[in-house]
Short mmCIF file of C-alpha atoms in Angstrom, two decimals:
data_model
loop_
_atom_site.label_atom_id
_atom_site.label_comp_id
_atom_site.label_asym_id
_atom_site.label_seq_id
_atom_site.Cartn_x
_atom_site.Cartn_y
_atom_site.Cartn_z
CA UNK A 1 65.20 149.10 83.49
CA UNK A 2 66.10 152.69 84.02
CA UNK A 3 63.83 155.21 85.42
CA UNK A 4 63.84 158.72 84.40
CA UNK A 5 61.17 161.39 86.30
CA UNK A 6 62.39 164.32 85.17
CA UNK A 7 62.11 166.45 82.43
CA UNK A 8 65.59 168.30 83.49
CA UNK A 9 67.38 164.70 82.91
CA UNK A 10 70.28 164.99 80.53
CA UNK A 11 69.05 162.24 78.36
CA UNK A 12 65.43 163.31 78.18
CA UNK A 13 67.47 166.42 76.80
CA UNK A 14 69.12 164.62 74.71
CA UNK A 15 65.80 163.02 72.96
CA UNK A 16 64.13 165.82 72.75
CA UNK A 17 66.66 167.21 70.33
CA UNK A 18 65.46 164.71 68.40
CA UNK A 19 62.61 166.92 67.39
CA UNK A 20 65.17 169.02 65.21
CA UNK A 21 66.64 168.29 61.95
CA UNK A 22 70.06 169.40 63.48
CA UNK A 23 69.58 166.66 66.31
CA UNK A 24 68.68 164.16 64.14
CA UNK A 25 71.56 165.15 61.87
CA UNK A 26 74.32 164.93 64.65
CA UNK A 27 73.33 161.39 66.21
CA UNK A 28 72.13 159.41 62.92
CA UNK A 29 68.80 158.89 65.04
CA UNK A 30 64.90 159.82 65.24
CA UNK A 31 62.13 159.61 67.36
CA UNK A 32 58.98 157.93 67.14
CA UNK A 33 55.60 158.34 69.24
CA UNK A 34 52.63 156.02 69.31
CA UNK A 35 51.76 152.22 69.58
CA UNK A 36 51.59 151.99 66.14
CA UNK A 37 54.63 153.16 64.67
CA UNK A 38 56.61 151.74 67.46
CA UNK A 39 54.62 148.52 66.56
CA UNK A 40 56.16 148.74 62.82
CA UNK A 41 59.37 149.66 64.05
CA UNK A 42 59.47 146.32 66.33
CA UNK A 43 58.53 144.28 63.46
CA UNK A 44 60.23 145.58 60.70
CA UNK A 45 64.58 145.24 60.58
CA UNK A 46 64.79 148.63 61.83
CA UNK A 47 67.25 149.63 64.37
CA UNK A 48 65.59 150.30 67.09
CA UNK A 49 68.03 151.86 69.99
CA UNK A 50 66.24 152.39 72.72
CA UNK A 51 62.65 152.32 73.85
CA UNK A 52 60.80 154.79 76.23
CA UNK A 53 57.52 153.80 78.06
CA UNK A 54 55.27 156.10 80.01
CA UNK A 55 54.64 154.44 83.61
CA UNK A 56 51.06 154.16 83.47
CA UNK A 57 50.67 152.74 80.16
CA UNK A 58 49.95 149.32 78.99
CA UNK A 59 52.13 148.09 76.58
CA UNK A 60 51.30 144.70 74.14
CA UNK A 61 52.30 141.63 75.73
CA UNK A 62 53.89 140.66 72.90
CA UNK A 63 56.57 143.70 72.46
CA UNK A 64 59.56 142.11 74.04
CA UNK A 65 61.36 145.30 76.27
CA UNK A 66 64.32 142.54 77.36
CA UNK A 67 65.30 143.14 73.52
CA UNK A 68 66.47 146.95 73.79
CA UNK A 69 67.39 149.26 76.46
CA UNK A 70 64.15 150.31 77.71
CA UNK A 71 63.58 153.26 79.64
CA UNK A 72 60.38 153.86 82.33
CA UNK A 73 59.71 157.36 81.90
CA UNK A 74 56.49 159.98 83.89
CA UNK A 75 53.67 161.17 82.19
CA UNK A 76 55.30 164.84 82.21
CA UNK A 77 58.46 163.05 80.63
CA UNK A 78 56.17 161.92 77.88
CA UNK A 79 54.45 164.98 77.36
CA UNK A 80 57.59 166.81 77.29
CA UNK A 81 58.93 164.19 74.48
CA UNK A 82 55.37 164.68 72.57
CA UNK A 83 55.28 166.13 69.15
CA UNK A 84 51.69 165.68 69.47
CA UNK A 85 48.65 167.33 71.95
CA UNK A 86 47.72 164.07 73.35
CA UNK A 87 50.67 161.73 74.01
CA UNK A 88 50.59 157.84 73.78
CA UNK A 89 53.33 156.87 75.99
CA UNK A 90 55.13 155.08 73.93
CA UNK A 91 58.24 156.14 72.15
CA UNK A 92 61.37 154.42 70.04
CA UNK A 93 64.59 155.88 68.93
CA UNK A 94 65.59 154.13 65.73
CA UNK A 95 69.01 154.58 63.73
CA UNK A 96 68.34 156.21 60.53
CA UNK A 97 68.82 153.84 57.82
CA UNK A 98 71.71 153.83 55.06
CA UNK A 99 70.79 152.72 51.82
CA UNK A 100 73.74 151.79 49.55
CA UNK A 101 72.35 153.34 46.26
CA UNK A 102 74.91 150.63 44.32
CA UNK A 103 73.09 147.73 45.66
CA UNK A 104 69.52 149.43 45.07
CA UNK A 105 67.11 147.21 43.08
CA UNK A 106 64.09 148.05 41.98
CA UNK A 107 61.64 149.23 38.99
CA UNK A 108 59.54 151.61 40.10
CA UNK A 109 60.36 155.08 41.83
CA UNK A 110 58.83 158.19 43.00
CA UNK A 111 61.17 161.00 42.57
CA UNK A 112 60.18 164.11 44.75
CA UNK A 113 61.62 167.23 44.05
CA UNK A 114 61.20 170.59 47.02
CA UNK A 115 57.98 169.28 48.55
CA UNK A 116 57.91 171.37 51.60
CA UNK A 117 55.03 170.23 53.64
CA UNK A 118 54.91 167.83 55.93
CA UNK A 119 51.85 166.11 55.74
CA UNK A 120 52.15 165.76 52.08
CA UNK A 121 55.94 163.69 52.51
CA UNK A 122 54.30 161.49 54.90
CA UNK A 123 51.31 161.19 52.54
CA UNK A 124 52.95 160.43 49.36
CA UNK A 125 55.46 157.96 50.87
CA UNK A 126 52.41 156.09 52.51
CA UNK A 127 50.92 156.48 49.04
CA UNK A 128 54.11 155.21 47.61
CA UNK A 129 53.88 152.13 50.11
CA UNK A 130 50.52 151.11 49.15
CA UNK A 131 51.46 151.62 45.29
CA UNK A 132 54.08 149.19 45.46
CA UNK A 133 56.89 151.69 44.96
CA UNK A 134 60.58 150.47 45.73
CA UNK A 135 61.93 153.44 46.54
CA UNK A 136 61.52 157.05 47.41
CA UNK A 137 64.53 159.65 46.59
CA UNK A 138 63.80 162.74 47.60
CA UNK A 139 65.84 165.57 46.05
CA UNK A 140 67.42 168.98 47.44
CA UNK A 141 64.98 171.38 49.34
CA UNK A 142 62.61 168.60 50.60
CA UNK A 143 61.42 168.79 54.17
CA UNK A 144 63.40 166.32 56.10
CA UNK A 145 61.78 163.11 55.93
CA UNK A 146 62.39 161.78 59.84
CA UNK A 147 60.40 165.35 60.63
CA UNK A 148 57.40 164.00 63.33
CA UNK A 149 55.05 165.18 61.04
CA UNK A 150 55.94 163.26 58.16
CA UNK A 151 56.48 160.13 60.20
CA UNK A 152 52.91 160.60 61.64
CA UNK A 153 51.08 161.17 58.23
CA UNK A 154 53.04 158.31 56.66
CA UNK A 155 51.94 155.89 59.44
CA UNK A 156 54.80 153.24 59.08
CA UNK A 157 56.12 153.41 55.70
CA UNK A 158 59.29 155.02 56.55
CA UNK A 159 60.01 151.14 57.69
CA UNK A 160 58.45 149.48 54.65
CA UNK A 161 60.65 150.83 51.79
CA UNK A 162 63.67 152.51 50.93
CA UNK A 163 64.02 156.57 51.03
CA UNK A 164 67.11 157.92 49.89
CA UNK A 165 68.20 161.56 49.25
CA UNK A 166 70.01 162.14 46.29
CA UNK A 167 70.65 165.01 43.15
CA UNK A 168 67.36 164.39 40.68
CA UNK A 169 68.82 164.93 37.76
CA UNK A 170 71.77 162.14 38.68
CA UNK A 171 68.90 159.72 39.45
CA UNK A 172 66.89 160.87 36.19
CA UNK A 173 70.04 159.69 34.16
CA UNK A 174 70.77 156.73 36.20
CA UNK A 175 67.12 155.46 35.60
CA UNK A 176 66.99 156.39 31.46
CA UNK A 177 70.10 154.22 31.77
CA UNK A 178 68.48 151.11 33.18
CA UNK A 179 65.50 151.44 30.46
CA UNK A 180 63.13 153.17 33.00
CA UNK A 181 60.59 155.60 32.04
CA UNK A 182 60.70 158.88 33.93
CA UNK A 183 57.57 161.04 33.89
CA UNK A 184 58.04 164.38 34.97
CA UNK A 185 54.60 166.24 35.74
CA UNK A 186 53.96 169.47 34.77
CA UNK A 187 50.43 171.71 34.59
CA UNK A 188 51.57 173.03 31.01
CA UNK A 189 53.41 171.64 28.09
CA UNK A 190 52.96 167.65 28.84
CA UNK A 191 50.84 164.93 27.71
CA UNK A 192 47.96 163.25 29.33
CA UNK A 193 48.48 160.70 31.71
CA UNK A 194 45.56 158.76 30.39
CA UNK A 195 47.76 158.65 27.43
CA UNK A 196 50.56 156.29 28.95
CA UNK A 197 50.06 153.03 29.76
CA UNK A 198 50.50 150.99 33.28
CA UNK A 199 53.83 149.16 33.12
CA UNK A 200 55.93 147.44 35.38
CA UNK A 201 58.54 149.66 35.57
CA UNK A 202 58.37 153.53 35.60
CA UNK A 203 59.93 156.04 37.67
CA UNK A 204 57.27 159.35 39.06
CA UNK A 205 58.60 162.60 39.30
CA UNK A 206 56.74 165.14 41.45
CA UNK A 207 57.31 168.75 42.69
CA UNK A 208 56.86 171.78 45.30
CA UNK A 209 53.42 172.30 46.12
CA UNK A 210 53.88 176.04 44.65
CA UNK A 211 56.46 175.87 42.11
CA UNK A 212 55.48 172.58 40.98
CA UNK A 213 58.86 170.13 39.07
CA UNK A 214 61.83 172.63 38.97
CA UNK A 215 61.90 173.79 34.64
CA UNK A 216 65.58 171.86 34.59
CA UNK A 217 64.35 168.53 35.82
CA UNK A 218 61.93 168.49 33.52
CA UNK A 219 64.02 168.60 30.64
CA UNK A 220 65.42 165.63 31.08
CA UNK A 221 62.81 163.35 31.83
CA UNK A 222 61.15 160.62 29.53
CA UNK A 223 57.83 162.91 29.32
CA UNK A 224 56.09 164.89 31.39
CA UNK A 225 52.12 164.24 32.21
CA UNK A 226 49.36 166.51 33.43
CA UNK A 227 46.28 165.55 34.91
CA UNK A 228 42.82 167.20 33.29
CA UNK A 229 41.24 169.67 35.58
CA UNK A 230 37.83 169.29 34.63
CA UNK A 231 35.96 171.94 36.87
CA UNK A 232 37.14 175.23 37.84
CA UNK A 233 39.93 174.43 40.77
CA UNK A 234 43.51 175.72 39.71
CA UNK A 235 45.68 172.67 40.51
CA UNK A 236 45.31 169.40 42.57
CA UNK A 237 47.00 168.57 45.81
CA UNK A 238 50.51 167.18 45.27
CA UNK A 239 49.67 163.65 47.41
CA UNK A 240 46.45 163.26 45.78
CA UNK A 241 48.14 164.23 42.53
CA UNK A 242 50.66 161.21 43.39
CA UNK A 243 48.20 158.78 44.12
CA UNK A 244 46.41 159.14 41.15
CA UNK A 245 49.32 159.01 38.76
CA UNK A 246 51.08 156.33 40.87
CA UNK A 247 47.73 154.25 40.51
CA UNK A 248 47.52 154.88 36.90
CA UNK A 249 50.86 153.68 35.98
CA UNK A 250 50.90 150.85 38.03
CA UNK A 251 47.01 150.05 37.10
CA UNK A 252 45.63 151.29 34.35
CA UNK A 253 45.03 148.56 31.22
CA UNK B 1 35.47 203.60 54.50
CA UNK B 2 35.23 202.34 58.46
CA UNK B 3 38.54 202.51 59.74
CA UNK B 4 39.05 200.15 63.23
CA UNK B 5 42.45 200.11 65.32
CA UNK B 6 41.38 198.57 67.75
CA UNK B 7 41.11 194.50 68.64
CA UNK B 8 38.49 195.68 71.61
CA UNK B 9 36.04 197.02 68.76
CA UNK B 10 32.48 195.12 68.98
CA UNK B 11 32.46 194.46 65.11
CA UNK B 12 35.92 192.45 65.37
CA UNK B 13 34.27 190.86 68.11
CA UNK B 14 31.27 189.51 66.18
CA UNK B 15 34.22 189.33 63.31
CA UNK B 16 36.59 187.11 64.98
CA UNK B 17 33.07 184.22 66.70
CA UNK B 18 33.29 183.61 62.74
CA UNK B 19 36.38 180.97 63.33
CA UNK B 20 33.70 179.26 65.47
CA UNK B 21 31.15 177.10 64.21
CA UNK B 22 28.67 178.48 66.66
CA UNK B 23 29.27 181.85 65.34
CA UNK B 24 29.02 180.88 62.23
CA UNK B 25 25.93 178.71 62.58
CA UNK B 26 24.10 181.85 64.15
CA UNK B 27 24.51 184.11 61.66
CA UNK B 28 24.55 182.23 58.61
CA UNK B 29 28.16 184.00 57.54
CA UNK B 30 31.35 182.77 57.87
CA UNK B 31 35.10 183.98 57.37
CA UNK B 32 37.69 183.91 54.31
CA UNK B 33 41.33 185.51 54.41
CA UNK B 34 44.08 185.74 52.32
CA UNK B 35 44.40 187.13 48.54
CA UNK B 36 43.34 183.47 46.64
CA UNK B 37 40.43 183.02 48.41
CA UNK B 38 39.07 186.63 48.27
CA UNK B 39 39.82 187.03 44.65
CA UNK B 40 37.96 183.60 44.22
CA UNK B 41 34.78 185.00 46.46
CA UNK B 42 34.72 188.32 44.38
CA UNK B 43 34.85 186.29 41.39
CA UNK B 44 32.27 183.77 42.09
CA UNK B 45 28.72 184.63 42.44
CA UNK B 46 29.22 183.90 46.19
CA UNK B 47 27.44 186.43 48.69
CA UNK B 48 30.01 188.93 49.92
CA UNK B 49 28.93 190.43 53.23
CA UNK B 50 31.82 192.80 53.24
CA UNK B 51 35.82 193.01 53.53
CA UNK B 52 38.08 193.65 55.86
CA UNK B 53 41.39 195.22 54.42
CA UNK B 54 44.69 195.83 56.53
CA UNK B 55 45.93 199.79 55.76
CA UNK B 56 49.34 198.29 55.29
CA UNK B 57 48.17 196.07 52.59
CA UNK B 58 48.31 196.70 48.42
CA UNK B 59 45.17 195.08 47.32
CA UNK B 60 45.40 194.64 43.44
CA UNK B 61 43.96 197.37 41.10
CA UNK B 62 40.63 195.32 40.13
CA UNK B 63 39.07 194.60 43.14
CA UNK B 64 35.90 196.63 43.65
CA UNK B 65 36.16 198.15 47.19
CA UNK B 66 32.90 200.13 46.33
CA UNK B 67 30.42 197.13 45.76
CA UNK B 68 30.82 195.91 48.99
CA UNK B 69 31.43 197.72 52.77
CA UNK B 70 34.93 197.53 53.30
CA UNK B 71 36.64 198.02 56.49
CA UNK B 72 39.99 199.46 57.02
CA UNK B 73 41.81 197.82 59.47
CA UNK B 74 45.36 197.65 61.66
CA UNK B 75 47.98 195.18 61.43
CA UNK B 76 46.60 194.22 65.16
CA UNK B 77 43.44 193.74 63.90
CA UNK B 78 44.75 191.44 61.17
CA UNK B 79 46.19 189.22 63.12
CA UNK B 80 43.42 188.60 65.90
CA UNK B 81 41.27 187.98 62.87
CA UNK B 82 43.62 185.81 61.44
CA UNK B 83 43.06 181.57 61.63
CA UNK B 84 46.85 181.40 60.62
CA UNK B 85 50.68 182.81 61.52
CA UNK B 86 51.17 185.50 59.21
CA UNK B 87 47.88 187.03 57.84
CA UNK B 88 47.96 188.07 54.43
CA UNK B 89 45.47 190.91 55.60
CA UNK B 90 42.52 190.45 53.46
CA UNK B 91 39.44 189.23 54.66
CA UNK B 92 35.81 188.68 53.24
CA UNK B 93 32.90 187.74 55.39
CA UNK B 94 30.49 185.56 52.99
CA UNK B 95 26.97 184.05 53.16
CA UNK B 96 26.73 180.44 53.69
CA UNK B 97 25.26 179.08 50.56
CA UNK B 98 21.64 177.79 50.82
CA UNK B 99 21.39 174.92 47.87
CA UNK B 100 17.56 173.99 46.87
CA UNK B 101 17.87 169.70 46.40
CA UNK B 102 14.76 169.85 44.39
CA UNK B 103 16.38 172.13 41.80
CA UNK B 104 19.87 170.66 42.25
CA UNK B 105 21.43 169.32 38.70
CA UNK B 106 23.84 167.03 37.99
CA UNK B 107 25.24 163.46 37.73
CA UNK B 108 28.67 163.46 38.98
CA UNK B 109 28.54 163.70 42.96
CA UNK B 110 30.59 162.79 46.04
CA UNK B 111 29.09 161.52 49.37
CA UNK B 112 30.90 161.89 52.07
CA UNK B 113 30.73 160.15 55.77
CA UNK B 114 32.25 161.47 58.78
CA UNK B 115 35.53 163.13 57.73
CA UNK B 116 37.36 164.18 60.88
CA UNK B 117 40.19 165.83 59.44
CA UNK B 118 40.09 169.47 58.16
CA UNK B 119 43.04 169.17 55.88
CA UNK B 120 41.26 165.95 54.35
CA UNK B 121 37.81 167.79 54.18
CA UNK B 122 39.04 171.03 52.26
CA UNK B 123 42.10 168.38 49.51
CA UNK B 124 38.52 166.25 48.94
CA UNK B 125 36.51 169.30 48.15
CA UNK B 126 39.35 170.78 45.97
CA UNK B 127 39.81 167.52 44.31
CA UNK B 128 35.78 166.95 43.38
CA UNK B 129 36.33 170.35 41.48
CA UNK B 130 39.21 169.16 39.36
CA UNK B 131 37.35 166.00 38.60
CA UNK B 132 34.86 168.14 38.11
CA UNK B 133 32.08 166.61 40.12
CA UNK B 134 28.71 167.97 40.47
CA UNK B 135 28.32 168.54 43.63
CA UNK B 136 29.56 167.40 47.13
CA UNK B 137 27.13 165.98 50.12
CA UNK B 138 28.23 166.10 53.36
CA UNK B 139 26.96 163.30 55.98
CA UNK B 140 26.39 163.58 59.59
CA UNK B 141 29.64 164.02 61.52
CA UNK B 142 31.57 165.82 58.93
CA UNK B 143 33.37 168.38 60.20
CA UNK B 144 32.09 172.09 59.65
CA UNK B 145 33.04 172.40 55.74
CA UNK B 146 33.29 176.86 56.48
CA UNK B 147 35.87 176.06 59.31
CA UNK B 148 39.39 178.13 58.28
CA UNK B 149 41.13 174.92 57.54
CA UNK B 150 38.68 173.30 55.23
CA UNK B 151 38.82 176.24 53.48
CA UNK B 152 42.66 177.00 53.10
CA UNK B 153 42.86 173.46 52.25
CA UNK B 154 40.12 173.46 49.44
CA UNK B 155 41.87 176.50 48.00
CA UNK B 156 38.61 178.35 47.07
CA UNK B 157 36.50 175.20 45.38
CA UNK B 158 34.28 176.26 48.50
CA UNK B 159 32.96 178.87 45.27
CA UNK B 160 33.15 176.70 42.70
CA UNK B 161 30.35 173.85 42.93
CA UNK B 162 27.76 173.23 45.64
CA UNK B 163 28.09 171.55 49.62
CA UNK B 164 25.25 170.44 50.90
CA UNK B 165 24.59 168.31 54.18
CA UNK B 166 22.06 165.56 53.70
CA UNK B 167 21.23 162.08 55.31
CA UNK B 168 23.43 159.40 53.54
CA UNK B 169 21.16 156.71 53.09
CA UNK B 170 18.52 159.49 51.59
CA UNK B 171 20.86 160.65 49.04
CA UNK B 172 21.92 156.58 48.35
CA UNK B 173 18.17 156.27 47.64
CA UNK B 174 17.58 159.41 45.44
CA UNK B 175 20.76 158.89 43.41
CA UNK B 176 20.03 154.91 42.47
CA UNK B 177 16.17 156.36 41.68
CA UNK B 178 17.97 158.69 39.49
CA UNK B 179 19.76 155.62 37.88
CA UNK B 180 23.36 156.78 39.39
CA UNK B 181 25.07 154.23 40.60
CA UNK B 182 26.60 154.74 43.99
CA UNK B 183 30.01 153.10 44.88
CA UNK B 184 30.60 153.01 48.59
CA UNK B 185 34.47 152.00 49.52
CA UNK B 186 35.32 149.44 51.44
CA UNK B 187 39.04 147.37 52.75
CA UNK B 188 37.24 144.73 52.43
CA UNK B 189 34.34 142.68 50.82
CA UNK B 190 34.14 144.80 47.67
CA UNK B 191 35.49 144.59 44.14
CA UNK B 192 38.47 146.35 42.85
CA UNK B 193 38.02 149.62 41.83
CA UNK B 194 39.77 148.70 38.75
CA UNK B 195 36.77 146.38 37.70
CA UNK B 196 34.67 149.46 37.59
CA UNK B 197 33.96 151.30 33.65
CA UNK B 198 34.11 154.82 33.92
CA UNK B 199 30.90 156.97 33.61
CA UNK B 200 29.07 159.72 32.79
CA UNK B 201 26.96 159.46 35.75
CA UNK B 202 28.18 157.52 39.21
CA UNK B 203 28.27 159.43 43.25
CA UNK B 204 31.32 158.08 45.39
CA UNK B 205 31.02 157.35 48.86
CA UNK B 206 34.03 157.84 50.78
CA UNK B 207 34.22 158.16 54.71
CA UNK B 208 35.71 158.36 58.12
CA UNK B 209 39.53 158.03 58.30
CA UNK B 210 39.83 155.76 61.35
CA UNK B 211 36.35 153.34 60.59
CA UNK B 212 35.78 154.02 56.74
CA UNK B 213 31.90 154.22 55.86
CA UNK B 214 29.35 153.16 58.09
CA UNK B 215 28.05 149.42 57.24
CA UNK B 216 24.78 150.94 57.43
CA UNK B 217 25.56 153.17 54.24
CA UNK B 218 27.64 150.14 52.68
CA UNK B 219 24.29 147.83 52.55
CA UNK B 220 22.59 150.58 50.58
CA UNK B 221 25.23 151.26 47.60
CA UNK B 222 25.00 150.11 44.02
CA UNK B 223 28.00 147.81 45.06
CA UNK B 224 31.45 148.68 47.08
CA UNK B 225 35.13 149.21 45.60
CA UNK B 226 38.24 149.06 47.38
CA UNK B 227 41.93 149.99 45.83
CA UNK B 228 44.10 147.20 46.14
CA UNK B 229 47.56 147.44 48.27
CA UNK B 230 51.00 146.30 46.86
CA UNK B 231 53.07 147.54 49.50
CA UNK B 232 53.19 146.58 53.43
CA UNK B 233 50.49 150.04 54.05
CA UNK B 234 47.58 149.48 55.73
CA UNK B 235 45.37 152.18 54.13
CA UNK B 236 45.54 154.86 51.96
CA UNK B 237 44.74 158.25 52.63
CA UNK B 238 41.34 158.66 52.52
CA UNK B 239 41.48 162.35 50.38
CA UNK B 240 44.31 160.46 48.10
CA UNK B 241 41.89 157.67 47.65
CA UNK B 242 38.76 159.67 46.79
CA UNK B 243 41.31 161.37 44.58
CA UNK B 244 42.34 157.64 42.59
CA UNK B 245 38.90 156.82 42.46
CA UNK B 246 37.12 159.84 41.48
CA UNK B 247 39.88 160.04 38.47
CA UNK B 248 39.43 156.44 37.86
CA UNK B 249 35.57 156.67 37.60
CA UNK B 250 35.64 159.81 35.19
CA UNK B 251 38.36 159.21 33.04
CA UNK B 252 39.05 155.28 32.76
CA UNK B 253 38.75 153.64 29.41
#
């Protein structure tokens, strides 16, 4: 098992750049922190390529280190790797997955179009996760997805369904195609969502926190669905927006 | 018009103990900034102590400098005042509400136990305004609900229905004397939230992101929901979920 002590280590450099979109870009890897998500990692098919353990913590007995190059590393190693105040010790580099969008299957999407911040990507895939979704395509302007914020607030769904980048209105058409309803969301200018019914196969489109769906998406879509505001606030949060129309479509009646 | 240059002054002193809860808690006031949530505080009937405005800044034409004592301030000023990267350079200093429970109305209200999270604190606020909830009741442990974060994140609902802090199991009590059913949440041992008829009267009792609600509160409620999973997630978000089931529980059927 290696040993690595110092934060000045050409491969500790090399992680590290892991914290950028341009790193993550150039190796076709990402970095995760925490006993948790390196716990979903280990039990999910994800490629894990190497681990890194702080010397002083305990790992679970039953996470098998033999299986990938595992690296000891110091406490000030860890910190230095940290995305977070208070590190865990425990870190994974996985491979980021390819999803052959021929071979796709599926009947329910969320669609996301310019979401920008990062707690609400990790939200709404974890929302996703728990809705059932097959598959999350996120369209042009998104915040990267394998960003340690979005990993964090998503909490291990990155490794429990498929997210794909793609153009939105090629994946609006694709869907219409295979008889799947796309609902666009808008604040003006839709229907209801009380007004559709649950159904086993629908396709969710949601957009930027400011901007909301971009005008051109939603002119191709099925419909497009608002959510009453029934008190005074201006707009809901994009996640909690999700979850409640993901719910009601996969729920409701 | 007081005019202060300097970050050494005593008022931006007392000013800047407002993005502490101490400071806050001693003199009953606490800090807004940014265009939104000022507009939202001169709009509402909320207590406006006075304003702080940046000389670099264009405030719009219909805000009422005169009503209130406004302070002229520098760009330096700004940003030590300022609870995020790039002020916007408005400030208000507001009251704390005080909210008489024996006059309090209503029949729509959301109990909440032990939220940790600022970000989830300020989306659940924001969301009981657009479900249009009565009234929001904060449990012991919550954190400060006039701490900058809950209130970027609530987007200005802060002004839009009242936050109280109460004992749970008192508010449990009143509520089901009130014939309001009160729907704790639960993982496990409820019934699916699905199961539940919408209302025109119910409280929701949502809580802690790491234990959920207390068992002690659970044993008191009306009976206990939980949202089912379809994916591999553990949990939902716990703002994402009070936003499902407040939705659920005012608009359903």
């Amino acid at each position: 098992m290696t040993y690595i002590q110092s934060v000045k280590n050409q491969q500790v450099k090399e992680w590290r750049k892991l914290l950028t979109k341009k790193g993550r870009d150039r190796t076709g890897t990402y970095i995760i922190e925490g006993f948790h998500l390196v716990e979903e990692a280990l039990q999910s098919r994800q490629e894990i390529v190497s681990l890194m353990i702080d010397e002083n913590v305990d790992i679970p007995l039953h996470w098998d280190l033999q299986a990938f190059p595992t690296t000891t590393i110091t406490a000030e190693v860890s910190a230095h790797l940290s995305s977070t105040e208070t590190s865990q010790g425990v870190f994974a580099i996985c491979r980021i997955p390819k999803f052959n969008v021929s071979t796709l299957k599926g009947s329910t999407f969320l669609l996301l179009d310019a979401i920008q911040d990062p707690g609400n990507l990790g939200t709404m895939i974890r929302t996703a996760d728990a809705a059932g979704i097959d598959a999350v395509i996120l369209g042009e302007g998104t915040v990267d997805v394998y960003n340690s914020k979005v990993i964090r607030a998503a909490q291990g769904s990155h490794f429990h369904l498929p997210i794909l980048t793609g153009q939105l209105p090629e994946w609006i058409q694709k869907l219409q195609n295979q008889q799947i309803p796309v609902y666009g969301t808008a604040l003006e200018g839709g229907v209801s969502y009380k007004t559709v019914q649950s159904s086993t196969s629908f396709a969710l489109l949601v957009g930027n926190e400011g901007n909301g769906v971009a005008k051109t998406h939603l002119s191709l879509t099925t419909s497009n669905l608002y959510i009453p505001l029934y008190g005074k606030s201006e707009s809901l949060n994009v996640a909690v927006a999700t979850g409640i129309l993901l719910y009601h479509l996969k729920d409701a009646n």
